[in-house]
XYZ file of C-alpha atoms in Angstrom:
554
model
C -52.529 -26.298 -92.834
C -53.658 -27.322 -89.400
C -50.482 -26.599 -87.688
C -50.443 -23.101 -89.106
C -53.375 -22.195 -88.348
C -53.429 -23.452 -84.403
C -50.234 -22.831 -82.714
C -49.701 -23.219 -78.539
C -50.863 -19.822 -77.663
C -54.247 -19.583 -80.211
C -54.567 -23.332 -78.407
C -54.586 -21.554 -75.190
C -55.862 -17.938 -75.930
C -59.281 -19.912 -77.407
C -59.274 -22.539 -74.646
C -59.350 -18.895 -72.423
C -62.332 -17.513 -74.386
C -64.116 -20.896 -74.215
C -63.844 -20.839 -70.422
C -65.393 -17.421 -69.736
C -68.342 -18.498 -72.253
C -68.966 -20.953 -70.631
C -69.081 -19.237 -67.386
C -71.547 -16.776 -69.031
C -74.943 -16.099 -67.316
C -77.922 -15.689 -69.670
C -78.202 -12.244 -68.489
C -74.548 -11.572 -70.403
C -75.397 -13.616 -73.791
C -75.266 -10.882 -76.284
C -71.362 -9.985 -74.691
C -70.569 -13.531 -74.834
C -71.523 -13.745 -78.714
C -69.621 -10.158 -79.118
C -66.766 -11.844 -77.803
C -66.920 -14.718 -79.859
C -66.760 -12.356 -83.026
C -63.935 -10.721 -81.992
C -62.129 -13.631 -81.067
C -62.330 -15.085 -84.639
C -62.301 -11.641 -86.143
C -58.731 -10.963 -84.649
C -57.601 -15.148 -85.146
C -58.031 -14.718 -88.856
C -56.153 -11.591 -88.845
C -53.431 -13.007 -86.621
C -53.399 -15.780 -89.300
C -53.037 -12.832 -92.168
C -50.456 -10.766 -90.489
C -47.934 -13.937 -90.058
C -48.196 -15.081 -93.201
C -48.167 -12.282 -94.932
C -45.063 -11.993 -97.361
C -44.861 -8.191 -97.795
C -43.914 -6.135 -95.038
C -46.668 -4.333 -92.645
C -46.889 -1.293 -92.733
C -46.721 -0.616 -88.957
C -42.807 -1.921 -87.324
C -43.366 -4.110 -85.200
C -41.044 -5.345 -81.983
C -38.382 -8.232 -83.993
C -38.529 -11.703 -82.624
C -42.053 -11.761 -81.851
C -45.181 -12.582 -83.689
C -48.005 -10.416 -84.394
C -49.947 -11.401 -81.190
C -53.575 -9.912 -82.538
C -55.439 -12.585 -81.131
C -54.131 -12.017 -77.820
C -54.047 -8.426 -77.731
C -57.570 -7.918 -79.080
C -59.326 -10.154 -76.291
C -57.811 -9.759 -73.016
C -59.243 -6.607 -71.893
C -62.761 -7.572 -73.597
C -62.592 -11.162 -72.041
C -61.270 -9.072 -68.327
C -64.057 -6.620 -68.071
C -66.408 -9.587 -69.107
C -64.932 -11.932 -66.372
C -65.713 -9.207 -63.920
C -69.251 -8.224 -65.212
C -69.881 -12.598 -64.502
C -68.394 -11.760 -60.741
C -70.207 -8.716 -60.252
C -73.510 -10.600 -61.403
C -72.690 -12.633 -58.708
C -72.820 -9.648 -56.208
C -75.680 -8.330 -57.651
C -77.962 -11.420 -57.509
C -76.420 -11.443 -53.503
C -78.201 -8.181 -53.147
C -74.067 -6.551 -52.731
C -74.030 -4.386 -55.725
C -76.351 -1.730 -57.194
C -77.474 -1.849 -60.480
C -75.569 1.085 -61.903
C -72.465 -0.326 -61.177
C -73.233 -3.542 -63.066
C -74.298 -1.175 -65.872
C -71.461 1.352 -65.647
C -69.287 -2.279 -66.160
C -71.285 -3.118 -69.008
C -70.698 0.188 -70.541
C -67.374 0.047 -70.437
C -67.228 -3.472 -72.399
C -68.955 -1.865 -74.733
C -66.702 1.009 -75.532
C -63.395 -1.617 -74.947
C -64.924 -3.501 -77.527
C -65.702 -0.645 -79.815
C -61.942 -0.061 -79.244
C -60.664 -3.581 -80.462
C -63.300 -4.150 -83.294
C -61.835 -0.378 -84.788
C -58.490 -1.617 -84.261
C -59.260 -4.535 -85.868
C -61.376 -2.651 -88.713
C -58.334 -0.614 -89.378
C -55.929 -3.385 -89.471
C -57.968 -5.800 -91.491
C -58.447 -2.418 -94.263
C -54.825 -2.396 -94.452
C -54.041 -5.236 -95.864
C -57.466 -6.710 -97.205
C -56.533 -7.015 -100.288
C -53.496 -9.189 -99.547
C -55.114 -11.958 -97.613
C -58.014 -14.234 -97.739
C -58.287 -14.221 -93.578
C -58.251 -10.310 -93.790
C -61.514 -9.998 -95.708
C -62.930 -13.270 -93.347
C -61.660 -10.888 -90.064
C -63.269 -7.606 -92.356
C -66.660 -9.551 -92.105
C -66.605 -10.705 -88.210
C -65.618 -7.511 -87.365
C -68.777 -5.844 -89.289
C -71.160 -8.165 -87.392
C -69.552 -7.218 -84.254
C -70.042 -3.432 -84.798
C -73.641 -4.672 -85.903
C -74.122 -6.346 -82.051
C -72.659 -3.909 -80.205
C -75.003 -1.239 -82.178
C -78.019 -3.186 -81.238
C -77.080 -4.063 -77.703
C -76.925 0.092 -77.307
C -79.543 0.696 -78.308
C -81.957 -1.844 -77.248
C -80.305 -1.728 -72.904
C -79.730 0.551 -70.470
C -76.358 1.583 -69.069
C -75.711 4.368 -66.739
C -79.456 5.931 -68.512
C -77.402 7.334 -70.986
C -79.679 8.040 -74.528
C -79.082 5.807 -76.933
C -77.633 8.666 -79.173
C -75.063 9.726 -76.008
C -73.998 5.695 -76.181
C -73.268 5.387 -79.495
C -71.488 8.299 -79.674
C -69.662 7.184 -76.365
C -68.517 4.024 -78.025
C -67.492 5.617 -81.427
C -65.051 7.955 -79.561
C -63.285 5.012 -77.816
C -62.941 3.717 -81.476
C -61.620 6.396 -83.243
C -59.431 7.443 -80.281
C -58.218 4.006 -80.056
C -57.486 3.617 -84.112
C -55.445 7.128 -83.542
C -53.318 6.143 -80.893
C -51.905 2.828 -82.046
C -51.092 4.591 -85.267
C -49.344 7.118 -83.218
C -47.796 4.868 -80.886
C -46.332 1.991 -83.410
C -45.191 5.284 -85.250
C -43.808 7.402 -82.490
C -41.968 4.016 -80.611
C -41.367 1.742 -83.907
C -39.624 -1.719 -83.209
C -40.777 -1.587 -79.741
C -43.843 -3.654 -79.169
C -45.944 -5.732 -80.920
C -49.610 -5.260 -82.398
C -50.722 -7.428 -79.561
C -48.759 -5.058 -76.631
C -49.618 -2.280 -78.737
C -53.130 -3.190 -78.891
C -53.642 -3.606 -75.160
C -51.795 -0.760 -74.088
C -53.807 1.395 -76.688
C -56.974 -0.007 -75.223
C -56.301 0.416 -71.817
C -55.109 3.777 -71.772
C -58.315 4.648 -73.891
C -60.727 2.972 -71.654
C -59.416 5.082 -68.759
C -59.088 8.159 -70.507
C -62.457 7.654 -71.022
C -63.710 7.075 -67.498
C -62.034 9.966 -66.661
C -63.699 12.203 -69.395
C -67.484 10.847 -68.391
C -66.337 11.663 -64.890
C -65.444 15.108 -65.838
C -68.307 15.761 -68.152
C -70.960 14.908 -65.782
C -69.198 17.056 -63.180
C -69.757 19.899 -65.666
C -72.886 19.278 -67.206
C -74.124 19.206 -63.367
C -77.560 19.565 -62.971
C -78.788 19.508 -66.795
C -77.410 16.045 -67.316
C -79.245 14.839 -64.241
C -81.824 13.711 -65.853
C -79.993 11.154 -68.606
C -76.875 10.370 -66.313
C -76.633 8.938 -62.930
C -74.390 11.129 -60.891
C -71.765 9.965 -61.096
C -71.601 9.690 -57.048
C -73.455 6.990 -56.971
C -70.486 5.216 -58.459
C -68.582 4.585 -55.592
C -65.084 6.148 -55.996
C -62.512 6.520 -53.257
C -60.167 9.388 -53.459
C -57.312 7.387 -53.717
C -58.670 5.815 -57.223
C -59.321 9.774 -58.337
C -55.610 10.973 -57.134
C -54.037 7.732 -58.600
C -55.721 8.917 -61.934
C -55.090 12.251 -61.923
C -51.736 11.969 -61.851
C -51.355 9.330 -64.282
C -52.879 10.950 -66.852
C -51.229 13.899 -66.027
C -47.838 11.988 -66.529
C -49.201 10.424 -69.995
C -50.423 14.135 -71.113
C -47.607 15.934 -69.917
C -44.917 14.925 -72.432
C -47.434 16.378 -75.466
C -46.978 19.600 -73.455
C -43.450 19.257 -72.697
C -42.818 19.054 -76.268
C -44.250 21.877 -77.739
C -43.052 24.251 -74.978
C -39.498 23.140 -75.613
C -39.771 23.785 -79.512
C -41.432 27.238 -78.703
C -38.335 27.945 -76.213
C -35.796 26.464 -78.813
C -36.956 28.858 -81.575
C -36.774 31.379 -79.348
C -33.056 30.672 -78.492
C -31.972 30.021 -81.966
C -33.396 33.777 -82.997
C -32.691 35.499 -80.252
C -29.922 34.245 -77.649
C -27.707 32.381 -80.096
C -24.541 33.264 -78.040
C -26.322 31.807 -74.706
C -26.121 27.975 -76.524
C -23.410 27.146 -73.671
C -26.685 27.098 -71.483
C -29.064 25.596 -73.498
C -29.328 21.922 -71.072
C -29.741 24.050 -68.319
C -32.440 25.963 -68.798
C -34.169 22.952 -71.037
C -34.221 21.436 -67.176
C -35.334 24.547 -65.437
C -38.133 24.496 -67.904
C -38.799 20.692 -67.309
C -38.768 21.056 -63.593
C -40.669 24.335 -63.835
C -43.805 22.912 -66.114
C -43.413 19.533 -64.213
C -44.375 21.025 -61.026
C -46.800 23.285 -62.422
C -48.466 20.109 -63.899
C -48.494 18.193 -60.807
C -49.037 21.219 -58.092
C -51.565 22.892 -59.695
C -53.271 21.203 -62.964
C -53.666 17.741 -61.775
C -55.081 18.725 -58.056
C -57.287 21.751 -59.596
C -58.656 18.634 -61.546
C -59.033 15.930 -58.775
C -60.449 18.655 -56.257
C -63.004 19.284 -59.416
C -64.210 15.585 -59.707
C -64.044 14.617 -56.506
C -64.899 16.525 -53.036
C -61.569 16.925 -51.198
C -61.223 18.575 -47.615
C -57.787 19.791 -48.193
C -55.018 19.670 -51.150
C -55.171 16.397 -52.652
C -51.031 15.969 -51.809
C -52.016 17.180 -48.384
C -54.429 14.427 -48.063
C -51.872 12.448 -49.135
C -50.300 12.892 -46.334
C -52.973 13.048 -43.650
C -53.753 9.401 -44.954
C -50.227 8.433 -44.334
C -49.390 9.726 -40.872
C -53.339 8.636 -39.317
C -51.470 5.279 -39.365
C -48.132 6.324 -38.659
C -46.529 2.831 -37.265
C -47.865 1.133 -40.011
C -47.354 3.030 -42.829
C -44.039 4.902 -42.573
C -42.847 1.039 -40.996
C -44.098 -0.331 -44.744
C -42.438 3.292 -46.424
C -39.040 1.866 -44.469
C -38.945 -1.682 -45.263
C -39.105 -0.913 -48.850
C -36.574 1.889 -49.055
C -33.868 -1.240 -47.610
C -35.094 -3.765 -49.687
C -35.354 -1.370 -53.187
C -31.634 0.426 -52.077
C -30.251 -3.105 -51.266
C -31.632 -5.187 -54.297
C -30.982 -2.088 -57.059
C -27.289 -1.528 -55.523
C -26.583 -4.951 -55.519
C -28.082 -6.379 -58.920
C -26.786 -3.409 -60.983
C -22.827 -4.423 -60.077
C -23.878 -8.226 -61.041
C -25.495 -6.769 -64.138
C -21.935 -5.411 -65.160
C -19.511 -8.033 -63.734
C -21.411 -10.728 -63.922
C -22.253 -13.679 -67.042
C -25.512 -14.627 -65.739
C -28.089 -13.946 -68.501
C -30.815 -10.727 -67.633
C -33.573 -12.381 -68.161
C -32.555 -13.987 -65.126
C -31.338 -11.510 -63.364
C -34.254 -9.893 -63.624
C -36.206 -12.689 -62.227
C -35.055 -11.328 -58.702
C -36.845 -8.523 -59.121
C -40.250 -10.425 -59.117
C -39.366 -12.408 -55.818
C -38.545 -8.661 -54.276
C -41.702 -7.474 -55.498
C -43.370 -10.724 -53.602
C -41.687 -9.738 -50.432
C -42.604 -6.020 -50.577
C -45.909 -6.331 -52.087
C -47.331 -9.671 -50.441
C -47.140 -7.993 -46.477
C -48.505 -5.130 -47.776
C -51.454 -6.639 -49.783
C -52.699 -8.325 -46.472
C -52.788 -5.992 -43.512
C -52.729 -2.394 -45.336
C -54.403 -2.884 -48.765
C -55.365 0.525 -49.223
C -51.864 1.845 -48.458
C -50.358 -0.189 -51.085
C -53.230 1.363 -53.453
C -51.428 4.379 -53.090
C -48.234 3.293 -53.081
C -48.502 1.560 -56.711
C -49.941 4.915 -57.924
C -46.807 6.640 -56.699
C -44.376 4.056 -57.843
C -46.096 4.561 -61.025
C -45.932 8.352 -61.781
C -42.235 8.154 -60.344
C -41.591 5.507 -63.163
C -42.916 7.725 -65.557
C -41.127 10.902 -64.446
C -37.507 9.002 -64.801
C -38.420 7.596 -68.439
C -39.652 11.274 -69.333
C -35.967 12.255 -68.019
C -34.129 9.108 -70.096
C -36.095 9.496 -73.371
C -35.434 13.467 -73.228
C -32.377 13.179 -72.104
C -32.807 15.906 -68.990
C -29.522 17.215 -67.949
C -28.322 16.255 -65.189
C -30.196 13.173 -64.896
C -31.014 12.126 -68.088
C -27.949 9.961 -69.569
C -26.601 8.605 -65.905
C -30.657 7.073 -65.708
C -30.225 5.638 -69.496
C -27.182 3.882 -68.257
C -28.806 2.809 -65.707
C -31.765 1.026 -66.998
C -29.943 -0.246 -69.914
C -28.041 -2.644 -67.271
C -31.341 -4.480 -67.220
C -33.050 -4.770 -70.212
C -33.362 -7.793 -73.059
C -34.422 -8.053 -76.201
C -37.730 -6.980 -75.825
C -36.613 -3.642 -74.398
C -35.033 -0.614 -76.888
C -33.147 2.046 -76.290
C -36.668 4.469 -77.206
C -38.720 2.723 -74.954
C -37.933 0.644 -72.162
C -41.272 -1.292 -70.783
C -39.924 -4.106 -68.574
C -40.392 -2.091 -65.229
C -43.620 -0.694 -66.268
C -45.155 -4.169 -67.178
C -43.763 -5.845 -63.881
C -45.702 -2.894 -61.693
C -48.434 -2.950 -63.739
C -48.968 -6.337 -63.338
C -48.903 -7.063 -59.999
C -51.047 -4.014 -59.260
C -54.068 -3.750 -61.953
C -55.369 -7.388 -60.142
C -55.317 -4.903 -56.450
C -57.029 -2.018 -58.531
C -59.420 -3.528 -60.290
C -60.263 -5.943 -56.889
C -61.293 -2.686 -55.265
C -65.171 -3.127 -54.563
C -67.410 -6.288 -54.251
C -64.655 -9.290 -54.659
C -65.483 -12.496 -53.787
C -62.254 -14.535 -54.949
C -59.870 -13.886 -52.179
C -56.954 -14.656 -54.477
C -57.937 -12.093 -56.765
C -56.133 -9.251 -55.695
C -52.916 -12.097 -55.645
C -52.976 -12.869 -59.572
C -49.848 -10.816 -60.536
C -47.635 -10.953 -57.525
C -48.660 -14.784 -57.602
C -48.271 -15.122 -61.507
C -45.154 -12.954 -61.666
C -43.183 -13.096 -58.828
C -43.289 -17.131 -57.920
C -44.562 -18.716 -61.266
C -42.875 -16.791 -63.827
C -39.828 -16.692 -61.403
C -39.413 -20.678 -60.903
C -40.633 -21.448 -64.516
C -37.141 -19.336 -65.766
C -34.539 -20.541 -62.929
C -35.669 -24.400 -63.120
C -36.249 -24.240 -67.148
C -32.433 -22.437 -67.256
C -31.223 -24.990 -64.988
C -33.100 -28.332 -65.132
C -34.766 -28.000 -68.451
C -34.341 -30.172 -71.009
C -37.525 -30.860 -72.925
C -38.744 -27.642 -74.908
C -42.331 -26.989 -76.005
C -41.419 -25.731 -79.180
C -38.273 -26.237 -81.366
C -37.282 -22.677 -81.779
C -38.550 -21.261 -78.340
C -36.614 -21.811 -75.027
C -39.721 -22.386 -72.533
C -39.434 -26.185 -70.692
C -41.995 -28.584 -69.868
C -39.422 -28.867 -66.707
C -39.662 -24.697 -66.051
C -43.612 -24.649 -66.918
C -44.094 -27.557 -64.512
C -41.960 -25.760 -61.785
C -43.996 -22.322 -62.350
C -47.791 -24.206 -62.072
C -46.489 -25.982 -58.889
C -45.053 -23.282 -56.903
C -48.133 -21.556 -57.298
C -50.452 -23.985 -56.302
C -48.105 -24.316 -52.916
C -48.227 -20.532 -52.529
C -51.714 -20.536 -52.645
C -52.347 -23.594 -50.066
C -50.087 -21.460 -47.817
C -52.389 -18.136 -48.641
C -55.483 -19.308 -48.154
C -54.922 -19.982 -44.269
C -53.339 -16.123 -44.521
C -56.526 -14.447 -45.819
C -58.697 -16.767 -43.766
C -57.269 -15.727 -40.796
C -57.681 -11.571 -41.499
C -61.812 -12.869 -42.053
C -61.960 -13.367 -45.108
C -64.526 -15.708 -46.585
C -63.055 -18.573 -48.634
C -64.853 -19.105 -52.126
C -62.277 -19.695 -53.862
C -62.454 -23.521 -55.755
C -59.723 -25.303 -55.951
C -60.457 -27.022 -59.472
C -61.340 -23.286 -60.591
C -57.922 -22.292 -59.191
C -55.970 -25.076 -61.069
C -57.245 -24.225 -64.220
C -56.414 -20.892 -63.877
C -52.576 -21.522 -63.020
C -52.285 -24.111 -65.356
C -53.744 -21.442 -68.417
C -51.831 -19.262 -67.445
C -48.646 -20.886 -66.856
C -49.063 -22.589 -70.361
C -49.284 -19.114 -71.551
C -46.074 -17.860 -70.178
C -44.430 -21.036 -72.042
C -45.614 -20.226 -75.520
C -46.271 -16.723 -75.721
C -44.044 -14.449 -77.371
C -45.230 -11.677 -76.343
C -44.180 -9.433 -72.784
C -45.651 -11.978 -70.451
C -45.474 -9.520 -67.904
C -48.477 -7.529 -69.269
C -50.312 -10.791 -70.226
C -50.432 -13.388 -67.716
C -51.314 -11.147 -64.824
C -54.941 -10.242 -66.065
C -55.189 -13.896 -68.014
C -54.790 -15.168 -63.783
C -57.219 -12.535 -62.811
C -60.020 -13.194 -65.596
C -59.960 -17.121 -64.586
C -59.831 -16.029 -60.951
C -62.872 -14.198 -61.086
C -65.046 -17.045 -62.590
């Protein structure tokens, strides 16, 4: 019963939780015991859904367990991590109070997220499971806390009314969107990836939406909101937002538009069919630009005070470091032209598994991103933004199948994917990016762990690339009898690490950086997370990164 109940990763996702408690300041006890509810809240769950005999009613990704626990606490336990560093800051006299608060708003509503998840989840399929009406009753208390902790503090001076019904949107938008997503994409992720991906696009959805809203309440919200100025926000965080969310939104838009046009063809230009993929791109490129010319700057320009066009800023920022920058633009044209050229002819002539193949990619993205990280941090800000929306553009083209682009792409990416891939979705790219820059993003500001910023080109690119070559090579002792992680791989990816670091350290020191980082602190925080990578089933890629960065930031 035992066993069942505590497998490797609830062993190390609780031994995570435990850690940040007990890192906790007084000042952060009520978030501490709100993250304690959801932990057990989503454990018994986790127990429910994998033992469950009938089927759930949401398809999940095969192969891979339900993964609630995990899913449910890492962006609670990240935010919390980084309200515990930014306490620091604050008691150093380095932060201002609304940004502690502004942080302590948003665990709020990313808790509100999880616990509605959760509520939804555990409604489901309450009547099948003991540990679904056990997870129905944490998750009440939670909603209880996080009620009374609204009501009874102050974040951002919002009225307690304004905060409750902040929170409640994050949960309702949040119970909407996983049902949408594990509908829209089924087979393709877990509840756990689900859950995080649902959470994290909602919490910056809704950072964008306060942003706007105080922008146009103006002067008549003055008085219950802290302008938002006083928030420090740079312009490339507001462009880098704009146009993701712009990117996320536009396929909704894309959708309808080509349904209106397609009814329109079908009625009226039947005998013009022989055309139909070519104007369905004319149209794509057409509202694409439109989108990303006009909507997304007219916003950004709104929000935030630009001089110029936001793309034209772009630019300016580029070429007042021309040497620099445009040397960094060229170094990673060779590298991404040589590495993509030569990988995709091994992927087709070659035996070697992808899951190794695809371990390259992580050492390129530790010699593009490392240089960068160090000597033009900002640059490489903007850089993952734009790397991001192009991402996004060329999976709008595969899953829409945009002539002429569309199929040859599909191809393309299909020469790298695994099992946890499909041909509806395909996430390995996006997780990889993701996770070596949302440690850089969210390291913008007061930081005091130097190695911070490091967690996913660190976690990713050496120990999740030495763990897989020396566990498919050398490995011979497995940590579980039906997994293929080794003792001999994990041990390889904690090590290399650790050397990286003592080779870092010198690095950072040397640009003036203070060193505060421990080095008991930082072997914990490999060794989690490398033990993580070995018994996980979900997309480490998404997972370890901001499991590094949470310990990091104690």
């Amino acid at each position: 019963m035992t066993t069942s109940f505590f497998n490797g990763e609830r062993l190390i996702v609780l031994f995570f939780i435990s850690t940040i408690l007990y890192s906790l300041p007084f000042s952060l006890l009520s978030h501490g015991v709100s993250l304690s509810l959801l932990a057990i809240a989503s454990f018994f769950l986790e127990i429910s859904v994998d033992s469950s005999v009938s089927p759930f009613s949401l398809r999940t990704r095969p192969g891979a367990s339900s993964g609630i626990l995990l899913g449910a606490i890492t962006l609670p336990s990240l935010i919390l991590s980084k309200l515990i560093q930014s306490s620091r800051g604050f008691s150093l006299q380095q932060l201002q109070p609304q940004e502690i608060e502004y942080l302590t708003l948003q665990y709020w509503a990313t808790s509100a997220s999880v616990f509605s998840v959760l509520l939804f989840l555990a409604f489901t399929i309450k009547h099948s499971h003991w540990g679904a009406r056990l997870s129905f009753a944490f998750v009440l208390s939670q909603a209880v806390l996080c009620v009374v902790a609204l009501l009874t503090t102050s974040q951002i001076g919002l009225h307690p009314a304004l905060k409750l019904s902040w929170v409640f949107f994050h949960g309702l938008a949040s119970v909407k969107l996983i049902q949408h997503f594990m509908r829209t994409f089924p087979s393709c992720a877990s509840i756990g990836e689900a859950f995080l991906v649902t959470a994290g696009i909602v919490l910056y959805f809704g950072d964008m939406l306060l942003l706007t809203i105080k922008k146009l309440c103006g002067l008549l919200v003055s008085s219950e909101l802290i302008t938002a100025d006083e928030i420090k926000r740079s312009e490339i965080n507001i462009i880098i937002q704009g146009i993701v969310l712009g990117l996320l939104l536009y396929p909704i838009t894309l959708k309808y538009t080509l349904q209106i046009w397609e009814c329109f063809i079908n009625t009226t230009y039947s005998e013009q069919r022989r055309y139909y993929e070519i104007w369905r791109s004319l149209i794509f490129i057409a509202s694409l630009g439109f989108v990303l010319i006009v909507v997304v700057p007219l916003w950004m320009q709104f929000v935030q005070k630009f001089d110029m066009h936001p793309f034209f800023w772009v630019l300016s920022f580029v070429f007042s470091e021309p040497s620099k920058r445009l040397s960094l633009c060229i170094y990673w044209m060779c590298i991404i032209s040589i590495s993509v050229l030569r990988f995709y002819k091994i992927s087709k002539n070659s035996k070697i598994e992808r899951i190794l193949l695809r371990k390259y990619y992580h050492l390129i993205a530790v010699l593009m991103f490392s240089p960068a990280l160090i000597f033009q941090p900002k640059f490489l800000d903007l850089a993952f933004g734009a790397a991001l929306a192009v991402f996004l553009i060329l999976e709008i083209i595969r899953v829409w199948r945009i002539w002429p682009f569309g199929q040859p792409i599909n191809q393309f990416m299909n020469a790298f994917t695994d099992h946890r891939d499909s041909d509806l979705l395909i996430v390995s790219h996006f997780s990889l990016l993701l996770g070596c820059a949302l440690p850089i993003w969210m390291s913008s500001g007061y930081n005091d762990r130097p190695l911070a910023p490091f967690a996913g080109i660190l976690s990713l690119g050496i120990g999740d690339t030495m763990a897989s070559m020396v566990g498919h090579k050398y490995g011979v002792l497995r940590w579980s009898k039906t997994g293929k992680k080794t003792v001999e791989g994990t041990a390889a990816g904690i090590t290399s690490v650790l050397a990286a670091c003592s080779l870092l350290l010198p690095l950072i020191a040397s640009t003036g950086y203070i060193f505060t980082q421990h080095w008991f602190s930082l072997f914990l925080a490999v060794t989690v997370s490398g033990l993580l990578e070995a018994y996980t089933a979900q997309l480490d890629n998404a997972f370890i990164p901001l499991f590094f960065y949470s310990l990091l930031c104690l």
